[in-house]
Short mmCIF file of C-alpha atoms in Angstrom, two decimals:
data_model
loop_
_atom_site.label_atom_id
_atom_site.label_comp_id
_atom_site.label_asym_id
_atom_site.label_seq_id
_atom_site.Cartn_x
_atom_site.Cartn_y
_atom_site.Cartn_z
CA UNK V 1 0.85 -15.16 -43.91
CA UNK V 2 -1.08 -17.95 -45.67
CA UNK V 3 -2.21 -19.45 -42.33
CA UNK V 4 -3.76 -16.15 -41.31
CA UNK V 5 -5.50 -15.82 -44.68
CA UNK V 6 -6.90 -19.35 -44.37
CA UNK V 7 -8.12 -18.60 -40.85
CA UNK V 8 -10.05 -15.53 -42.02
CA UNK V 9 -11.34 -17.48 -45.02
CA UNK V 10 -12.72 -20.17 -42.73
CA UNK V 11 -14.37 -17.57 -40.53
CA UNK V 12 -15.90 -15.86 -43.53
CA UNK V 13 -17.30 -19.12 -44.88
CA UNK V 14 -18.72 -20.11 -41.49
CA UNK V 15 -20.38 -16.69 -41.18
CA UNK V 16 -21.78 -16.97 -44.69
CA UNK V 17 -23.14 -20.44 -44.02
CA UNK V 18 -24.82 -19.33 -40.82
CA UNK V 19 -26.31 -16.35 -42.65
CA UNK V 20 -27.73 -18.64 -45.34
CA UNK V 21 -29.24 -20.92 -42.70
CA UNK V 22 -30.80 -17.94 -40.92
CA UNK V 23 -32.15 -16.67 -44.23
CA UNK V 24 -33.55 -20.13 -44.93
CA UNK V 25 -35.30 -20.27 -41.56
CA UNK V 26 -36.63 -16.72 -41.77
CA UNK V 27 -37.90 -17.23 -45.29
CA UNK V 28 -39.65 -20.41 -44.33
CA UNK V 29 -40.90 -19.75 -40.80
CA UNK V 30 -40.60 -16.02 -40.22
CA UNK V 31 -38.81 -16.82 -36.94
CA UNK V 32 -35.41 -15.18 -36.39
CA UNK V 33 -34.68 -16.73 -32.99
CA UNK V 34 -31.56 -18.80 -32.44
CA UNK V 35 -33.93 -21.58 -31.41
CA UNK V 36 -35.51 -21.54 -34.86
CA UNK V 37 -32.06 -21.67 -36.48
CA UNK V 38 -31.08 -24.71 -34.46
CA UNK V 39 -34.39 -26.45 -34.97
CA UNK V 40 -34.71 -25.88 -38.70
CA UNK V 41 -31.05 -26.08 -39.74
CA UNK V 42 -31.16 -29.71 -40.79
CA UNK V 43 -34.57 -29.33 -42.39
CA UNK V 44 -33.31 -26.47 -44.54
CA UNK V 45 -30.26 -28.46 -45.59
CA UNK V 46 -32.09 -31.69 -46.34
CA UNK V 47 -35.62 -30.78 -47.38
CA UNK V 48 -35.68 -27.27 -48.78
CA UNK V 49 -32.52 -27.59 -50.82
CA UNK V 50 -31.36 -24.12 -49.83
CA UNK V 51 -28.28 -25.25 -47.97
CA UNK V 52 -26.56 -28.55 -48.75
CA UNK V 53 -24.29 -30.48 -46.42
CA UNK V 54 -21.37 -29.60 -48.67
CA UNK V 55 -21.55 -25.99 -47.45
CA UNK V 56 -20.56 -27.21 -43.98
CA UNK V 57 -17.70 -29.42 -45.12
CA UNK V 58 -15.27 -27.04 -46.77
CA UNK V 59 -12.07 -29.07 -46.54
CA UNK V 60 -13.35 -30.72 -43.35
CA UNK V 61 -13.09 -27.57 -41.27
CA UNK V 62 -16.73 -27.73 -40.08
CA UNK V 63 -19.54 -30.28 -40.11
CA UNK V 64 -23.29 -29.91 -39.95
CA UNK V 65 -23.59 -31.47 -36.52
CA UNK V 66 -20.75 -29.34 -35.11
CA UNK V 67 -22.32 -26.08 -36.25
CA UNK V 68 -25.75 -27.26 -35.15
CA UNK V 69 -24.33 -28.12 -31.71
CA UNK V 70 -22.91 -24.62 -31.30
CA UNK V 71 -26.16 -22.94 -32.22
CA UNK V 72 -28.23 -25.32 -30.12
CA UNK V 73 -25.99 -24.68 -27.12
CA UNK V 74 -26.96 -21.02 -27.33
CA UNK V 75 -30.58 -21.97 -27.99
CA UNK V 76 -30.65 -23.88 -24.70
CA UNK V 77 -30.35 -20.61 -22.82
CA UNK V 78 -33.08 -19.14 -24.99
CA UNK V 79 -35.37 -22.06 -24.14
CA UNK V 80 -35.15 -21.16 -20.46
CA UNK V 81 -37.69 -18.33 -20.51
CA UNK V 82 -39.60 -17.15 -17.45
CA UNK V 83 -41.77 -14.65 -19.32
CA UNK V 84 -45.35 -15.87 -19.12
CA UNK V 85 -44.12 -19.27 -18.11
CA UNK V 86 -44.00 -19.24 -14.32
CA UNK V 87 -40.51 -20.78 -14.30
CA UNK V 88 -41.46 -23.45 -16.85
CA UNK V 89 -39.14 -24.34 -19.72
CA UNK V 90 -40.35 -23.07 -23.10
CA UNK V 91 -39.25 -23.64 -26.69
CA UNK V 92 -40.56 -21.98 -29.83
CA UNK V 93 -42.77 -23.98 -32.19
CA UNK V 94 -40.12 -23.51 -34.91
CA UNK V 95 -37.52 -25.16 -32.69
CA UNK V 96 -39.41 -28.45 -32.70
CA UNK V 97 -38.77 -28.79 -36.44
CA UNK V 98 -35.45 -30.50 -35.76
CA UNK V 99 -34.28 -32.45 -38.79
CA UNK V 100 -34.02 -36.22 -38.34
CA UNK V 101 -30.68 -36.56 -40.16
CA UNK V 102 -27.88 -38.73 -38.84
CA UNK V 103 -25.91 -36.83 -36.21
CA UNK V 104 -28.62 -34.23 -35.60
CA UNK V 105 -30.82 -33.81 -32.55
CA UNK V 106 -34.30 -35.27 -33.01
CA UNK V 107 -37.18 -33.65 -31.20
CA UNK V 108 -40.77 -34.83 -31.09
CA UNK V 109 -43.82 -32.94 -29.85
CA UNK V 110 -47.01 -34.26 -28.25
CA UNK V 111 -49.72 -32.28 -26.44
CA UNK V 112 -47.56 -29.18 -26.58
CA UNK V 113 -44.53 -30.81 -24.95
CA UNK V 114 -41.20 -31.37 -26.72
CA UNK V 115 -39.01 -34.41 -26.08
CA UNK V 116 -35.50 -35.27 -27.22
CA UNK V 117 -35.92 -38.69 -28.87
CA UNK V 118 -32.42 -38.82 -30.33
CA UNK V 119 -31.62 -42.09 -28.56
CA UNK V 120 -34.59 -43.63 -30.35
CA UNK V 121 -33.05 -42.82 -33.72
CA UNK V 122 -33.85 -46.28 -35.07
CA UNK V 123 -37.53 -45.34 -34.70
CA UNK V 124 -37.60 -41.58 -35.33
CA UNK V 125 -34.54 -41.05 -37.54
CA UNK V 126 -34.41 -41.23 -41.32
CA UNK V 127 -35.70 -44.62 -42.44
CA UNK V 128 -37.25 -45.37 -39.05
CA UNK V 129 -40.81 -46.61 -38.79
CA UNK V 130 -41.93 -43.41 -37.06
CA UNK V 131 -39.71 -40.82 -38.73
CA UNK V 132 -42.80 -38.80 -39.68
CA UNK V 133 -43.28 -37.87 -35.99
CA UNK V 134 -39.89 -36.13 -35.80
CA UNK V 135 -39.82 -32.36 -35.66
CA UNK V 136 -43.54 -31.79 -35.13
CA UNK V 137 -46.45 -32.10 -32.73
CA UNK V 138 -48.65 -34.75 -34.36
CA UNK V 139 -50.78 -35.55 -31.32
CA UNK V 140 -53.84 -36.60 -33.34
CA UNK V 141 -51.94 -39.22 -35.33
CA UNK V 142 -51.11 -41.16 -32.17
CA UNK V 143 -54.70 -42.42 -32.13
CA UNK V 144 -55.96 -41.80 -35.68
CA UNK V 145 -53.24 -43.82 -37.43
CA UNK V 146 -53.36 -41.26 -40.25
CA UNK V 147 -49.68 -40.66 -41.01
CA UNK V 148 -50.22 -38.46 -44.07
CA UNK V 149 -49.42 -34.76 -43.92
CA UNK V 150 -53.13 -34.09 -43.34
CA UNK V 151 -53.18 -36.46 -40.39
CA UNK V 152 -49.86 -35.51 -38.75
CA UNK V 153 -51.34 -32.57 -36.88
CA UNK V 154 -51.69 -31.45 -33.28
CA UNK V 155 -55.43 -30.71 -33.61
CA UNK V 156 -57.39 -33.08 -31.35
CA UNK V 157 -60.78 -31.50 -32.00
CA UNK V 158 -63.67 -33.98 -32.10
CA UNK V 159 -61.83 -36.90 -30.52
CA UNK V 160 -63.61 -38.92 -27.85
CA UNK V 161 -62.54 -38.77 -24.18
CA UNK V 162 -61.19 -42.30 -24.63
CA UNK V 163 -59.02 -41.20 -27.55
CA UNK V 164 -57.79 -38.18 -25.60
CA UNK V 165 -56.83 -40.49 -22.76
CA UNK V 166 -54.88 -42.66 -25.20
CA UNK V 167 -52.91 -39.61 -26.36
CA UNK V 168 -52.24 -38.73 -22.73
CA UNK V 169 -50.93 -42.26 -22.30
CA UNK V 170 -48.49 -41.75 -25.18
CA UNK V 171 -47.41 -38.43 -23.68
CA UNK V 172 -46.75 -40.15 -20.35
CA UNK V 173 -44.75 -42.82 -22.19
CA UNK V 174 -42.57 -40.08 -23.71
CA UNK V 175 -42.09 -38.53 -20.30
CA UNK V 176 -40.87 -41.82 -18.89
CA UNK V 177 -38.57 -42.81 -21.75
CA UNK V 178 -37.14 -39.60 -23.22
CA UNK V 179 -35.69 -36.31 -21.99
CA UNK V 180 -38.19 -33.47 -21.65
CA UNK V 181 -37.04 -30.39 -23.57
CA UNK V 182 -39.77 -27.86 -22.86
CA UNK V 183 -43.32 -26.75 -23.53
CA UNK V 184 -43.97 -25.61 -27.10
CA UNK V 185 -44.94 -21.96 -27.19
CA UNK V 186 -46.81 -20.76 -30.25
CA UNK V 187 -48.30 -24.17 -31.02
CA UNK V 188 -51.74 -25.75 -30.73
CA UNK V 189 -51.71 -26.07 -26.93
CA UNK V 190 -49.85 -22.95 -25.75
CA UNK V 191 -49.92 -19.53 -27.40
CA UNK V 192 -47.00 -17.18 -27.96
CA UNK V 193 -47.32 -15.88 -24.40
CA UNK V 194 -47.21 -19.39 -22.98
CA UNK V 195 -50.89 -19.33 -22.05
CA UNK V 196 -52.98 -22.51 -22.55
CA UNK V 197 -55.07 -22.35 -25.71
CA UNK V 198 -58.74 -23.27 -26.12
CA UNK V 199 -57.60 -26.65 -27.44
CA UNK V 200 -55.53 -27.29 -24.30
CA UNK V 201 -58.54 -26.46 -22.13
CA UNK V 202 -60.77 -28.72 -24.25
CA UNK V 203 -58.24 -31.54 -24.00
CA UNK V 204 -58.02 -31.20 -20.21
CA UNK V 205 -61.81 -31.23 -19.95
CA UNK V 206 -61.99 -34.32 -22.15
CA UNK V 207 -59.52 -36.37 -20.13
CA UNK V 208 -61.17 -35.20 -16.90
CA UNK V 209 -64.47 -36.52 -18.24
CA UNK V 210 -62.77 -39.81 -19.10
CA UNK V 211 -61.38 -40.08 -15.56
CA UNK V 212 -64.82 -39.44 -14.07
CA UNK V 213 -66.38 -42.10 -16.30
CA UNK V 214 -63.63 -44.56 -15.44
CA UNK V 215 -64.16 -44.00 -11.72
CA UNK V 216 -67.90 -44.44 -12.20
CA UNK V 217 -67.33 -47.71 -14.10
CA UNK V 218 -65.00 -49.06 -11.41
CA UNK V 219 -67.53 -48.18 -8.74
CA UNK V 220 -70.26 -50.02 -10.61
CA UNK V 221 -68.02 -53.03 -11.17
CA UNK V 222 -67.44 -53.14 -7.43
CA UNK V 223 -71.18 -53.12 -6.79
CA UNK V 224 -71.99 -55.56 -9.59
CA UNK V 225 -69.04 -57.76 -10.51
CA UNK V 226 -68.28 -58.83 -14.05
CA UNK V 227 -69.53 -62.26 -15.05
CA UNK V 228 -67.13 -65.13 -15.55
CA UNK V 229 -66.88 -66.11 -19.20
CA UNK V 230 -65.37 -68.62 -21.60
CA UNK V 231 -65.36 -69.34 -25.30
CA UNK V 232 -64.04 -72.09 -27.52
CA UNK V 233 -64.68 -72.98 -31.12
CA UNK V 234 -66.35 -76.30 -30.35
CA UNK V 235 -68.77 -75.26 -27.57
CA UNK V 236 -69.21 -71.53 -28.22
CA UNK V 237 -69.42 -68.81 -25.58
CA UNK V 238 -70.81 -68.86 -22.03
CA UNK V 239 -71.21 -66.41 -19.15
CA UNK V 240 -72.06 -67.28 -15.57
CA UNK V 241 -72.23 -65.91 -12.05
CA UNK V 242 -71.04 -67.70 -8.93
CA UNK V 243 -72.93 -67.24 -5.66
CA UNK V 244 -72.07 -64.22 -3.53
CA UNK V 245 -69.93 -64.59 -0.39
CA UNK V 246 -73.08 -64.88 1.69
CA UNK V 247 -74.35 -67.70 -0.53
CA UNK V 248 -76.98 -65.67 -2.37
CA UNK V 249 -77.47 -66.51 -6.04
CA UNK V 250 -76.49 -63.97 -8.67
CA UNK V 251 -77.75 -63.79 -12.24
CA UNK V 252 -75.95 -62.76 -15.45
CA UNK V 253 -77.38 -59.74 -17.23
CA UNK V 254 -76.27 -57.82 -20.32
CA UNK V 255 -75.86 -54.33 -18.87
CA UNK V 256 -75.66 -51.28 -21.15
CA UNK V 257 -74.35 -47.94 -19.90
CA UNK V 258 -74.15 -44.55 -21.57
CA UNK V 259 -71.33 -42.19 -20.68
CA UNK V 260 -71.69 -38.44 -20.24
CA UNK V 261 -70.17 -38.03 -23.71
CA UNK V 262 -72.84 -40.30 -25.24
CA UNK V 263 -70.69 -43.40 -25.74
CA UNK V 264 -72.49 -46.74 -25.30
CA UNK V 265 -70.81 -49.76 -23.74
CA UNK V 266 -72.05 -53.13 -22.55
CA UNK V 267 -70.81 -55.87 -20.26
CA UNK V 268 -72.03 -58.97 -18.50
CA UNK V 269 -72.67 -58.13 -14.84
CA UNK V 270 -73.86 -60.27 -11.92
CA UNK V 271 -77.00 -59.10 -10.11
CA UNK V 272 -78.73 -60.47 -7.05
CA UNK V 273 -82.05 -59.11 -8.28
CA UNK V 274 -84.08 -60.86 -10.95
CA UNK V 275 -85.40 -57.60 -12.37
CA UNK V 276 -84.66 -56.59 -15.96
CA UNK V 277 -84.93 -53.37 -17.97
CA UNK V 278 -83.87 -51.79 -21.26
CA UNK V 279 -80.34 -51.44 -19.89
CA UNK V 280 -80.26 -54.72 -17.92
CA UNK V 281 -81.31 -57.48 -20.28
CA UNK V 282 -81.52 -61.27 -20.05
CA UNK V 283 -79.37 -63.02 -22.63
CA UNK V 284 -81.22 -64.55 -25.55
CA UNK V 285 -82.11 -68.20 -24.83
CA UNK V 286 -81.43 -67.77 -21.13
CA UNK V 287 -84.15 -68.08 -18.47
CA UNK V 288 -84.68 -65.33 -15.91
CA UNK V 289 -83.34 -67.51 -13.09
CA UNK V 290 -80.45 -69.15 -14.95
CA UNK V 291 -77.01 -68.52 -13.46
CA UNK V 292 -75.23 -69.72 -16.61
CA UNK V 293 -76.08 -68.60 -20.14
CA UNK V 294 -74.83 -69.47 -23.59
CA UNK V 295 -73.98 -66.33 -25.57
CA UNK V 296 -72.86 -67.92 -28.85
CA UNK V 297 -72.96 -71.32 -30.48
CA UNK V 298 -69.99 -73.49 -31.36
CA UNK V 299 -69.19 -75.90 -34.15
CA UNK V 300 -70.92 -78.79 -32.39
CA UNK V 301 -74.22 -76.92 -32.51
CA UNK V 302 -74.18 -76.90 -36.32
CA UNK V 303 -73.51 -80.61 -36.65
#
């Protein structure tokens, strides 16, 4: 009867809608996987204009989030892929393009890892301050601050070891706060087989270099402690060194170091020795044997 006709009509419409979504995804990404359908469904509906929300609301029988949930449930099984992954969880690069619409799952990528940031919708959803991070791996932008389309990229080529470490810090933050979805296969850091790319190897080498330099700096700070310092507008800035535990005097020096990557840094360090060099300099206006030096003048000096 009429109920049976309506049932078949609903099924036909649902099938047609899903076909349109698949066509949208395939036309845009060339990826026919269920993961791609789930990841790009909202983007097709909202951004490409191919499928509107109205298609999913024929007399209230189906909603965008309901259909997306069904497809994503099947995509979950697809994400669990042992091929080339050594038991690791993998998702396709197309699947990270989850649309940040209300009710949809929001995924974010960083360093080739995907995270479900849906519970941070106020930040990553539509109208949020970081909505541009949703649905993509924009690792570079975490340190560059370039939130244009040109800057929202995964490419970390040319960044300093310090910048790479900062991105790693953001990745660790995501690991602590949000649910890990899987590693992004077919992206900048893992290829289609799940193998690390040249960029992943370069990133790992960069952060390893940073860790070595940090350990070297800490070792030197243990040998030669940082100076004590103070500054105020009236008196200006001062550095000084207190005597060592054995009572020996120590002298403030402006020490310059150069990292393996060529980055220069300077600090005030306390030395027992009076010797100076191009990388261990006496502060201007300070005598060789002074234990306290003025590094900048204050307002009283100009009166």
